C-alpha positions as a Python dict, from the first residue, in 0.01 Angstrom:
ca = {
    (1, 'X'): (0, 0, 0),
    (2, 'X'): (-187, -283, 144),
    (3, 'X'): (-281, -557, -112),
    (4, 'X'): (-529, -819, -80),
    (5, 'X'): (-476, -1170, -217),
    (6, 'X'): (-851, -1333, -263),
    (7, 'X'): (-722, -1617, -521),
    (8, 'X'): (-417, -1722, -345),
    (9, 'X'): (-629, -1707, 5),
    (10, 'X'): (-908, -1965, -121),
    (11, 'X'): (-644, -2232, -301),
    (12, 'X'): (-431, -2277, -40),
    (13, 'X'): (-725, -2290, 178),
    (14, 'X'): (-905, -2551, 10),
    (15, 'X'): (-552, -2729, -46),
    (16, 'X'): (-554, -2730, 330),
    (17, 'X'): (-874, -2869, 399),
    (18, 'X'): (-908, -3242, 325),
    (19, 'X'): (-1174, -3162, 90),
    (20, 'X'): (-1242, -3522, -113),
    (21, 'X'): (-1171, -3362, -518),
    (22, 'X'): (-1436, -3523, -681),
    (23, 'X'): (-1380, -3294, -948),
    (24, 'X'): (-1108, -3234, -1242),
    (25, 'X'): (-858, -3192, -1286),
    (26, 'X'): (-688, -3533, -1293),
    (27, 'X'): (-415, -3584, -1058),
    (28, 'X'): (-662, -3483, -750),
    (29, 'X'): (-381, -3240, -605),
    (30, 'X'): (-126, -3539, -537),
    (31, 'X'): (220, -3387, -564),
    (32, 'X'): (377, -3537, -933),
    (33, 'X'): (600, -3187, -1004),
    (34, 'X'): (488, -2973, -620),
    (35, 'X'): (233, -2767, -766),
    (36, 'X'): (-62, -2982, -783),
    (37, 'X'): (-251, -2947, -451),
    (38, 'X'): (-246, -2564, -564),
    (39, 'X'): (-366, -2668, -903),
    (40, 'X'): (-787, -2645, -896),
    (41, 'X'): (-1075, -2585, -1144),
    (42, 'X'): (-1382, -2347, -1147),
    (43, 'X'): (-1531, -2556, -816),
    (44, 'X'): (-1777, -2356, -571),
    (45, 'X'): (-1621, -2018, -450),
    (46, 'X'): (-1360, -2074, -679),
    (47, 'X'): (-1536, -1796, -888),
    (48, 'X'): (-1535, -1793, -1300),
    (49, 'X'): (-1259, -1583, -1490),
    (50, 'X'): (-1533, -1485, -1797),
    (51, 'X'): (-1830, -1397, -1534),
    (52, 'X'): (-1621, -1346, -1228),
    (53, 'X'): (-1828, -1217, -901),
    (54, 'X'): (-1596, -1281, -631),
    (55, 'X'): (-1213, -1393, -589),
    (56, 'X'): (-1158, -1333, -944),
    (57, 'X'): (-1346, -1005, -946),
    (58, 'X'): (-1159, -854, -661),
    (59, 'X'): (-798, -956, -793),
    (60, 'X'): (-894, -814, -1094),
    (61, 'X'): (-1006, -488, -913),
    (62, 'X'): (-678, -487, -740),
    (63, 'X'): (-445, -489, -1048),
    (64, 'X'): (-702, -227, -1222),
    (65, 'X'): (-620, 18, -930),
    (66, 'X'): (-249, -99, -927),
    (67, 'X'): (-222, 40, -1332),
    (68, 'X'): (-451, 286, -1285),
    (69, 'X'): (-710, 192, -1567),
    (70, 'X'): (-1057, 188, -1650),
    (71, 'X'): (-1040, -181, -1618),
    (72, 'X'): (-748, -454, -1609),
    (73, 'X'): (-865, -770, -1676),
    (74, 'X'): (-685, -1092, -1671),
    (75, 'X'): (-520, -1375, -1926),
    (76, 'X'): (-420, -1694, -1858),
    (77, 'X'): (-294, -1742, -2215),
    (78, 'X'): (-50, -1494, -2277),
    (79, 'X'): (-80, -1135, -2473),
    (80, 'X'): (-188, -1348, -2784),
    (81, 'X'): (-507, -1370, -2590),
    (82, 'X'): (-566, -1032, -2513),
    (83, 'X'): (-410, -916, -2867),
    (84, 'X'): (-708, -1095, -3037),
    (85, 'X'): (-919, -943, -2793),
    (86, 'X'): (-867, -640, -2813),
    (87, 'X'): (-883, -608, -3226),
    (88, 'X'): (-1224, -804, -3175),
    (89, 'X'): (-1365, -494, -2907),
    (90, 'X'): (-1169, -258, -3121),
    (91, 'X'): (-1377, -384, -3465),
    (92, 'X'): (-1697, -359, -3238),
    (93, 'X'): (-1661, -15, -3126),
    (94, 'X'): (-1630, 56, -3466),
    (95, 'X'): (-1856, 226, -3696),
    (96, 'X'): (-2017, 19, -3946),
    (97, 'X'): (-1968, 123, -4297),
    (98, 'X'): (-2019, -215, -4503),
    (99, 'X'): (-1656, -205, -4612),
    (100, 'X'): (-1391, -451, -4544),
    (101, 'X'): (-1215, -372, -4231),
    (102, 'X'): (-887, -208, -4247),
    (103, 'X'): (-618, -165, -3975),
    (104, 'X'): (-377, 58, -3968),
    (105, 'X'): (-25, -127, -3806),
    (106, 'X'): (355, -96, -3756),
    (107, 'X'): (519, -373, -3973),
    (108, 'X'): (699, -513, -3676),
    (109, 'X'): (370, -660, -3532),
    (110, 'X'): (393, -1025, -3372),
    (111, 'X'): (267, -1251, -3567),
    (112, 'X'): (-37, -1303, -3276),
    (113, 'X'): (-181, -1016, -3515),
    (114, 'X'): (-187, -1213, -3835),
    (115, 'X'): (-368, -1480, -3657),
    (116, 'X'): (-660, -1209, -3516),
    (117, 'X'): (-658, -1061, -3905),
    (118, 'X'): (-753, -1419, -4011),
    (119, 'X'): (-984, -1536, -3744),
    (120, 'X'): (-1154, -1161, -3745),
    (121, 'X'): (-1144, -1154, -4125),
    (122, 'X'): (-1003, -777, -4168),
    (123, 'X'): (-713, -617, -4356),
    (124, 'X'): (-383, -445, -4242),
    (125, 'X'): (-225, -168, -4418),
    (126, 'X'): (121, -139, -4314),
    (127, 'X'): (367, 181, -4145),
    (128, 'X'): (728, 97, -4254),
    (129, 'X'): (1047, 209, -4096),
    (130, 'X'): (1141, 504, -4257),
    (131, 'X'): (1482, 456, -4505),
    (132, 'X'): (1695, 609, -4268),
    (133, 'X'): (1626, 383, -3976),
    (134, 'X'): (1798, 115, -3879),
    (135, 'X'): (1763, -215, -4093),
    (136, 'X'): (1637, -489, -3824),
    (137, 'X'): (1309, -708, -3833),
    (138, 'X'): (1224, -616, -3497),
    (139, 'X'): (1216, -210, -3494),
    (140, 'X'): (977, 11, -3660),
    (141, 'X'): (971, 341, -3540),
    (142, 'X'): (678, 562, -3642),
    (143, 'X'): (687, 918, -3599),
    (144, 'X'): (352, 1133, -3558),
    (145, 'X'): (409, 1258, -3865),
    (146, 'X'): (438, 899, -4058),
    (147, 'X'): (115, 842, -3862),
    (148, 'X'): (-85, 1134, -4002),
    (149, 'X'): (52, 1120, -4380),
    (150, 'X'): (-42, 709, -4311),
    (151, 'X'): (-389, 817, -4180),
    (152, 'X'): (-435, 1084, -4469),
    (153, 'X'): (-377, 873, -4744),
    (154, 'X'): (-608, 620, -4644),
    (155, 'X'): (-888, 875, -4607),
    (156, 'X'): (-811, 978, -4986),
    (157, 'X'): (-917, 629, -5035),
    (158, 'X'): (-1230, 607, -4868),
    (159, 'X'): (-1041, 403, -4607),
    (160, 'X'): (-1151, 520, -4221),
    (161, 'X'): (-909, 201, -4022),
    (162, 'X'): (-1095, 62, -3694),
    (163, 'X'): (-753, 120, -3526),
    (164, 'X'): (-402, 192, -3520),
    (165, 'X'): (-203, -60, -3399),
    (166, 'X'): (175, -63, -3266),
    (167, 'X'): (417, -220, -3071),
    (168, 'X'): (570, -52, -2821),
    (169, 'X'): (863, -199, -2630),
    (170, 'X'): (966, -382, -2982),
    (171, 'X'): (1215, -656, -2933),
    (172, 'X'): (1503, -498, -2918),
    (173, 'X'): (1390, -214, -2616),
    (174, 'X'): (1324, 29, -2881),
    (175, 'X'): (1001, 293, -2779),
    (176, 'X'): (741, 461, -2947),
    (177, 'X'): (619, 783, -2850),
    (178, 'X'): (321, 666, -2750),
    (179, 'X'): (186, 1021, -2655),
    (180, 'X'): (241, 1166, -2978),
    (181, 'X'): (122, 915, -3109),
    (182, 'X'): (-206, 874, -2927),
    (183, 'X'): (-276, 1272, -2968),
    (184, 'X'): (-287, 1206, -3354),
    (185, 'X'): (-499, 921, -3304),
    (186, 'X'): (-727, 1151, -3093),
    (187, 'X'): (-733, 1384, -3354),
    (188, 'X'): (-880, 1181, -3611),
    (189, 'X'): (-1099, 957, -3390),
    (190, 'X'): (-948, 612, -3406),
    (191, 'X'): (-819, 411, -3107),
    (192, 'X'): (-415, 398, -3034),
    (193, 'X'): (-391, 13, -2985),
    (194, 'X'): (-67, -107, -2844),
    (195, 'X'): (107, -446, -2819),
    (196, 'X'): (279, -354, -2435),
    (197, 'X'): (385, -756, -2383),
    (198, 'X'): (745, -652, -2291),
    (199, 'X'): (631, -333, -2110),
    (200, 'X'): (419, -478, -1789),
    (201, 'X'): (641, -260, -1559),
    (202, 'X'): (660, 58, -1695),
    (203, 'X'): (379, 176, -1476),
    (204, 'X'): (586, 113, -1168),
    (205, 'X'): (895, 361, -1308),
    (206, 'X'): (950, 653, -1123),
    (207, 'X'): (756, 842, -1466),
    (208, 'X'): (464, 643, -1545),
    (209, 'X'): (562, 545, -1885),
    (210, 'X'): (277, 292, -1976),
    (211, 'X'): (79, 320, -2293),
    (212, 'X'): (-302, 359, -2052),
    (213, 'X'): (-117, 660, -1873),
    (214, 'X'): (29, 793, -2187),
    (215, 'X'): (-275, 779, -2420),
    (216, 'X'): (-353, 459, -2551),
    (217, 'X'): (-713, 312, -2596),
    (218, 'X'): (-620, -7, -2494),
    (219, 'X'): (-321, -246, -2440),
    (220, 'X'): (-207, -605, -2360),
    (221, 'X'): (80, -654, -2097),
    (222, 'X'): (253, -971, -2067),
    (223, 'X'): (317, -1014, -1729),
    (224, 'X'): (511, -1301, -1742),
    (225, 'X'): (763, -1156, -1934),
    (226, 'X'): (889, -850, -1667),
    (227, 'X'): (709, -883, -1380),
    (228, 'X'): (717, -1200, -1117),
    (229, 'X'): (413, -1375, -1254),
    (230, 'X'): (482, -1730, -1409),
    (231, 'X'): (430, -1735, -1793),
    (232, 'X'): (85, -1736, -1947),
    (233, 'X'): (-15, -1453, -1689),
    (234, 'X'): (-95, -1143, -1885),
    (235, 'X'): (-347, -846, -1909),
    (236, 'X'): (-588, -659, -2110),
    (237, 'X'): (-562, -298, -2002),
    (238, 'X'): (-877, -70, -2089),
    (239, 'X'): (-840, 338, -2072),
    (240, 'X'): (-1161, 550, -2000),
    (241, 'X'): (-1154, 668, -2388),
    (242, 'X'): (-1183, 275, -2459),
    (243, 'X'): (-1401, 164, -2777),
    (244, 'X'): (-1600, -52, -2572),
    (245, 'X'): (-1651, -7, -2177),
    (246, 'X'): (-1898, -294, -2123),
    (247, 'X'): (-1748, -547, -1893),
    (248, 'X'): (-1944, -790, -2029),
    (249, 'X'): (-1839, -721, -2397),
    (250, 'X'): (-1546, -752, -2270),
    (251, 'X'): (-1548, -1079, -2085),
    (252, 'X'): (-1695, -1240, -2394),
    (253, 'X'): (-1440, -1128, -2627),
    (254, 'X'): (-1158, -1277, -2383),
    (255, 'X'): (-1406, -1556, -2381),
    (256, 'X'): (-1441, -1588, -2787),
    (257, 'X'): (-1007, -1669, -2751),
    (258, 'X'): (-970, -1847, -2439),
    (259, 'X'): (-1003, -2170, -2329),
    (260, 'X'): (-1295, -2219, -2105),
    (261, 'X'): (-1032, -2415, -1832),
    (262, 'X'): (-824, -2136, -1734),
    (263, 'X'): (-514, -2200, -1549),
    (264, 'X'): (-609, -2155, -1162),
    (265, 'X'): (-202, -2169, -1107),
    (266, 'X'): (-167, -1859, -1334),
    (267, 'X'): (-466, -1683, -1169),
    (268, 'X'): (-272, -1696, -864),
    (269, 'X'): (16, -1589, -984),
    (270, 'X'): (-126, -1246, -1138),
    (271, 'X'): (-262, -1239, -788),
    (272, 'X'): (18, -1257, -590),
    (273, 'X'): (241, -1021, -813),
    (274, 'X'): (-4, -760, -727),
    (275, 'X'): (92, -768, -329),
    (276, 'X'): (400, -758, -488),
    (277, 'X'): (372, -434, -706),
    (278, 'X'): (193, -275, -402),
    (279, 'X'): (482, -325, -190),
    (280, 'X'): (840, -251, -266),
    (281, 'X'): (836, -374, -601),
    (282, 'X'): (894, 8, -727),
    (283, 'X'): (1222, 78, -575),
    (284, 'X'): (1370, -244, -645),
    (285, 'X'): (1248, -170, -1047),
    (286, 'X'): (1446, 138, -973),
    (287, 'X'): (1784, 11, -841),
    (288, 'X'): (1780, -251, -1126),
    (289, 'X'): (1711, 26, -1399),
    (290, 'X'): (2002, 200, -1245),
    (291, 'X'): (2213, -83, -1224),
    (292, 'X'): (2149, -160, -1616),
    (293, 'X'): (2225, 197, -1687),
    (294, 'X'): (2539, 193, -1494),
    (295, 'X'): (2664, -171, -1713),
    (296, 'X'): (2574, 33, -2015),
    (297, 'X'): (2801, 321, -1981),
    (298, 'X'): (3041, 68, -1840),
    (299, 'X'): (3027, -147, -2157),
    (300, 'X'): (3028, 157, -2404),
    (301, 'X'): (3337, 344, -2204),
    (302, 'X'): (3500, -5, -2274),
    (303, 'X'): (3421, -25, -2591),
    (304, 'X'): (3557, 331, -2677),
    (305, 'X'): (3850, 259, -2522),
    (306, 'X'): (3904, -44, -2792),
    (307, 'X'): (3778, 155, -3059),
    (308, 'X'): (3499, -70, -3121),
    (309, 'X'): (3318, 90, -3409),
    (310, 'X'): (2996, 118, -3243),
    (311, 'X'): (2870, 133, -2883),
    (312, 'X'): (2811, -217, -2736),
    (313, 'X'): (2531, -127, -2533),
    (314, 'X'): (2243, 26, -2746),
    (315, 'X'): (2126, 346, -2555),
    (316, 'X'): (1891, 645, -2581),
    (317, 'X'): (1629, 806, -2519),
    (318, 'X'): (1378, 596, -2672),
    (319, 'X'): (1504, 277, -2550),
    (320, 'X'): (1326, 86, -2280),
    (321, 'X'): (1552, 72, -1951),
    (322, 'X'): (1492, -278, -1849),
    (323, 'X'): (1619, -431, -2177),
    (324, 'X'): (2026, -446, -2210),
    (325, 'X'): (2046, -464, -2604),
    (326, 'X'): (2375, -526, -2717),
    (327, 'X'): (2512, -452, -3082),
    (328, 'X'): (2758, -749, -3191),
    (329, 'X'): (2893, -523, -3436),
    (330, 'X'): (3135, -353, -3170),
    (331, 'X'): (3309, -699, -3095),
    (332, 'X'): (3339, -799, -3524),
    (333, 'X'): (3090, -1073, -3499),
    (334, 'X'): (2729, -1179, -3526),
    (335, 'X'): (2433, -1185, -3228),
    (336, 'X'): (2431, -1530, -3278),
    (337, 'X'): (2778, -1562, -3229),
    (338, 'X'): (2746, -1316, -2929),
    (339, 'X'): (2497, -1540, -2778),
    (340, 'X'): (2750, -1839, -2828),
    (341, 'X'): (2972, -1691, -2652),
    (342, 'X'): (2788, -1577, -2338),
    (343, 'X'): (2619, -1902, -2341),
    (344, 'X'): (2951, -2076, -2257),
    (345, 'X'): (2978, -1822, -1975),
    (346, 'X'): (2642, -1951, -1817),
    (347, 'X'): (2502, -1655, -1965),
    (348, 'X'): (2123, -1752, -2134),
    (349, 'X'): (1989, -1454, -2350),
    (350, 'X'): (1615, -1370, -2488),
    (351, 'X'): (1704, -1317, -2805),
    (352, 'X'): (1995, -1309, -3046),
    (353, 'X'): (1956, -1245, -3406),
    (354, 'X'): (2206, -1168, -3764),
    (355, 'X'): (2358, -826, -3553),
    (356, 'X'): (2157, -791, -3201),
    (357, 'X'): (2158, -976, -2853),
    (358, 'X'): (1836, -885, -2577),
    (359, 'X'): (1893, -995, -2222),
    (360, 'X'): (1605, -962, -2008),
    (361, 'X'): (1654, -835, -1645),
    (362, 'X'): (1421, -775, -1358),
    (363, 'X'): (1479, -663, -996),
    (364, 'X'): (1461, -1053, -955),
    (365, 'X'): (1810, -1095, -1104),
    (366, 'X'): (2070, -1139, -839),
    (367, 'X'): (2392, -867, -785),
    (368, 'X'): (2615, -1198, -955),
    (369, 'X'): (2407, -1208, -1265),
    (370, 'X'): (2506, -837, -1350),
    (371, 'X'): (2892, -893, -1234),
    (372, 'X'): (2932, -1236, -1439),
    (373, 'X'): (2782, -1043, -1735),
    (374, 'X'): (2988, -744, -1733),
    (375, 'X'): (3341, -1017, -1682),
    (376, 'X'): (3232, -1225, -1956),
    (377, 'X'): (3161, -886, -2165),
    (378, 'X'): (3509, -715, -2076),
    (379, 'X'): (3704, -1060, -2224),
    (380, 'X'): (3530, -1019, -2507),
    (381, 'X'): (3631, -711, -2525),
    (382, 'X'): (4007, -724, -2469),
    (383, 'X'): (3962, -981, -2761),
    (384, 'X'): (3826, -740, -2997),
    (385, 'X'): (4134, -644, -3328),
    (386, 'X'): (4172, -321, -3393),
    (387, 'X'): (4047, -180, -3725),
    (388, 'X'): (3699, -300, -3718),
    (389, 'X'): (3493, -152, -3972),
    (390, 'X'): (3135, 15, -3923),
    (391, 'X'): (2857, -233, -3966),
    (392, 'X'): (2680, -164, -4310),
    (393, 'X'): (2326, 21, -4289),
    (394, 'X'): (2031, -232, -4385),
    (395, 'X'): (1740, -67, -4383),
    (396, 'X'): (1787, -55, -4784),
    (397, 'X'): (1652, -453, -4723),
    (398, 'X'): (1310, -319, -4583),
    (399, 'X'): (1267, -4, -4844),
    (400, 'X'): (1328, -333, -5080),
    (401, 'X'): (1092, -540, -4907),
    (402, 'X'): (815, -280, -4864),
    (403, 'X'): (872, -182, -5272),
    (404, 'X'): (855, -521, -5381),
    (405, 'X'): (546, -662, -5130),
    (406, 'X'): (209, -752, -5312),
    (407, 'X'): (-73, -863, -5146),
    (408, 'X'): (-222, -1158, -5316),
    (409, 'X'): (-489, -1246, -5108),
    (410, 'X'): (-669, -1169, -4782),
    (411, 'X'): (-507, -1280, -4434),
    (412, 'X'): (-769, -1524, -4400),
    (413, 'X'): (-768, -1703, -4752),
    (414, 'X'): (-379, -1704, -4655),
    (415, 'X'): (-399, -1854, -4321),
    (416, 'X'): (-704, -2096, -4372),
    (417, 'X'): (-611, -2238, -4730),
    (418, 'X'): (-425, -2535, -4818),
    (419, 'X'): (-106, -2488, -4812),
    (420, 'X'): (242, -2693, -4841),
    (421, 'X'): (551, -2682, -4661),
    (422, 'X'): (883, -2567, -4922),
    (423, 'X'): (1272, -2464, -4862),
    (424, 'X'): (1270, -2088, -4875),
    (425, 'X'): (1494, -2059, -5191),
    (426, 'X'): (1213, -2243, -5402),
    (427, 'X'): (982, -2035, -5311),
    (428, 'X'): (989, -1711, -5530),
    (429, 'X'): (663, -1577, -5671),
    (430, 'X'): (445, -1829, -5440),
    (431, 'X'): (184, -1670, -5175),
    (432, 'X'): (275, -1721, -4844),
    (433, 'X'): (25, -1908, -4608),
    (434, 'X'): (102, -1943, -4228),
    (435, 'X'): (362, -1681, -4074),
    (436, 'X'): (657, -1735, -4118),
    (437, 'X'): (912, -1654, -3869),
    (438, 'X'): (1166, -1756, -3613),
    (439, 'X'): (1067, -1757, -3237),
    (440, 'X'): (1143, -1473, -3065),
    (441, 'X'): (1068, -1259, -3232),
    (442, 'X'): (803, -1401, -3409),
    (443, 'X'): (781, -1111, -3657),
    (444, 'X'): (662, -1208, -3995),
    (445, 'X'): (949, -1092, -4310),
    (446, 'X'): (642, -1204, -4561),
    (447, 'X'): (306, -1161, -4435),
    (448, 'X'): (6, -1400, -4532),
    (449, 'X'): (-129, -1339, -4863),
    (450, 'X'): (206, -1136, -4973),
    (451, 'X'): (394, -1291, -5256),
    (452, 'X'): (731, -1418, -5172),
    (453, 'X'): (986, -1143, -5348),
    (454, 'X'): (1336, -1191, -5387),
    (455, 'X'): (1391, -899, -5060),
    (456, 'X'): (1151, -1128, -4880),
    (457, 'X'): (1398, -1460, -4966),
    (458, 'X'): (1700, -1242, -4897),
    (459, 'X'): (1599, -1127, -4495),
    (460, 'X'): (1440, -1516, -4465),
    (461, 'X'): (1787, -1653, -4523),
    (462, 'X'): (1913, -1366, -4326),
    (463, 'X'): (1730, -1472, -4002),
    (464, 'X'): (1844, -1799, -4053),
    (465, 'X'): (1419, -1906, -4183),
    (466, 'X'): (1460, -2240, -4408),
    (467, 'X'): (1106, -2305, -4479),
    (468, 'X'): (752, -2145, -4532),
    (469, 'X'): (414, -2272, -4568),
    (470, 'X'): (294, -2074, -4948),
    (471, 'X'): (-72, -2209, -5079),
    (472, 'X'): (-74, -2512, -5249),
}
């Protein structure tokens, strides 16, 4: 597929024509770190990314045929961006009942969603893993038919949420099933919304697997996190069912959370990856899928052979293919340990946390990347002593944590009141202010305006969290 590049066309045109930059920003395109004679503002032609009519306008038209959406508009500041966004359009399309907003979301939400609940001003009613998940912060799995015995109850109350929100790949690669999901929301008439930040390429998988093409309302996509697009770059994705269509609605509520200097060197970049995608972007995604797949069953047929008591490599069905999860449990230690460990291999991972380690590929990774991962991984395990015990089930910390969590307060009062700074172990019984969490995940154990309960003190310590901001 041929693929126009308007944005990248007009920089490196201007940076090529001796034009006198009378104009911000500062360092008038003289090279201090390469990029700056690339680096530009909203000058003539240069188009605007809230009103765009040109450059802008036909990028953007590019990527919305590329994900084959109603309308793909871009972010220069992340998914956080496009996460407030999109629970702004979704309260909009809303009807208006003169009750206090109420959304319906997965517990393992970023905490990007706390700060829309406190600049939007609405409340969240939580979906919990069920007790005989898996205990981790970062997975929630809800079912279709958690979803309709969530959306039940709150009609029992009088309570009709604005949306039902999820995220979908979690952390750790984990899926929902987004189509079930969405035909329950479609049943009862509220929009499937669906944090998609790690999940910018599953529209270019053999099977379409992205949340537009499998049901969702709308979506965010980071695509600086799995595409090549440098970070910042992300989208908000609109489907055809969408609670607001009008572009201009839209525009201003990426306005209302962006800053009115967006980065032209990001712009370009979402531009460029969409030549990219067009080309032979989707059988390179496909060879490195593969590849990841074939490390996995060469991890876990290593692991079985030590009699590691659990597979190394998490795998399944409903696990995202681009993510290579591994479970610290099979080699007796911790993730963080893990991470240690690779780390003095030259081996730098996304995530590592009490049990799990996340490394990130892309068809951008070279052949050595895989091999040096898979030595590094076989030492560790011809290190592994025999007789290691399963790892104990925690998801009896969550039931704990959902059984003991009171809401004290709205998100707002939470996030916008004065507040003080205290070790975690001092802080029983207090109201927690600003999220607290460790970054990645960024998943909130307490949310704001939940009392701090002993289950909420026990996973903080857990993940390694020292302090929290409670009201003063």
């Amino acid at each position: 597929m041929s693929m126009t590049t308007p944005i990248v066309d007009f920089v490196r045109s201007y940076a090529q024509s001796g034009t006198a930059r009378l104009h911000m920003p500062g360092h008038k395109g003289q090279s201090l770190l390469g990029f700056e004679p690339l680096d530009i503002t909203e000058i003539c032609g240069a188009d605007e990314l809230y009103a765009p009519e040109g450059i802008i306008a036909e990028s953007e038209a590019n990527a919305t045929r590329l994900f084959g959406t109603a309308h793909s508009y871009y972010s220069t500041e992340g998914s956080s961006q496009c996460i407030r966004a999109m629970l702004f359009l979704a309260l909009q399309g809303a009807p208006q009942n003169g009750e206090r907003p109420v959304l319906l979301a997965a517990r393992n939400a970023h905490k990007a969603l706390l700060y829309a609940a406190a600049l939007l001003d609405f409340d969240i009613r939580w979906l919990w893993p069920s007790a005989q998940a898996e205990g981790t912060l970062c997975s929630c799995p809800v079912t279709a038919e958690a979803l309709t015995g969530a959306l039940h109850a709150l009609a029992q109350q009088g309570i009709s949420p604005f949306g039902v929100y999820v995220t979908s790949p979690d952390y750790l690669g984990g899926m929902q099933d987004i189509p079930a999901l969405a035909a329950v929301c479609r049943a009862q008439g509220v929009p499937l919304l669906v944090d998609n930040a790690h999940g910018a390429y599953l529209r270019f998988l053999p099977q379409n697997c992205h949340p537009i093409a499998q049901g969702a309302a709308m979506c965010c996509d980071s695509a600086h996190k799995t595409l090549p697009a440098v970070t910042g770059g992300a989208y908000l994705h609109l489907a055809h069912d969408a609670p607001v269509q009008d572009e201009a609605a839209v525009r201003g509520a990426l306005a209302l959370f962006g800053s009115t200097s967006p980065s032209y060197l990001i712009l370009q970049s979402l531009d460029v990856c969409n030549a990219v995608l067009a080309g032979d972007y989707p059988r390179q995604l496909a060879q490195c899928c593969a590849a990841l797949e074939s490390l996995r069953r060469s991890l876990n047929k290593a692991a079985a052979a030590r009699q590691c008591p659990v597979p190394l490599a998490v795998a399944g069905a409903q696990q995202e293919p681009m993510k290579l999860t591994l479970d610290a449990a099979a080699l007796g230690c911790t993730g963080t340990a893990l991470a240690d460990a690779l780390r003095r291999a030259q081996l730098e991972c996304e995530y590592a946390d009490p049990r799990y380690v996340v490394l990130m590929f892309t068809p951008e990774n070279p052949p050595q990347d895989f091999e040096r991962l898979q030595t590094a991984l076989e030492q560790l395990l011809a290190a592994v002593p025999a007789g290691l015990s399963r790892p104990e089930n925690r998801a009896g910390e969550f039931a704990a944590l959902q059984q003991q969590a009171v809401q004290r307060c709205t998100i707002r009062q939470a996030v916008l009141g004065a507040q003080v700074r205290i070790p975690v172990h001092k802080a029983l019984g207090r109201v927690c202010a600003m999220p607290t969490v460790s970054c990645p995940p960024a998943i909130p154990v307490a949310v704001s305006g939940e009392e701090i309960t002993p289950a909420a003190i026990a996973l903080m310590q857990r993940y390694g969290i020292k302090e929290l901001s409670v009201l003063r």
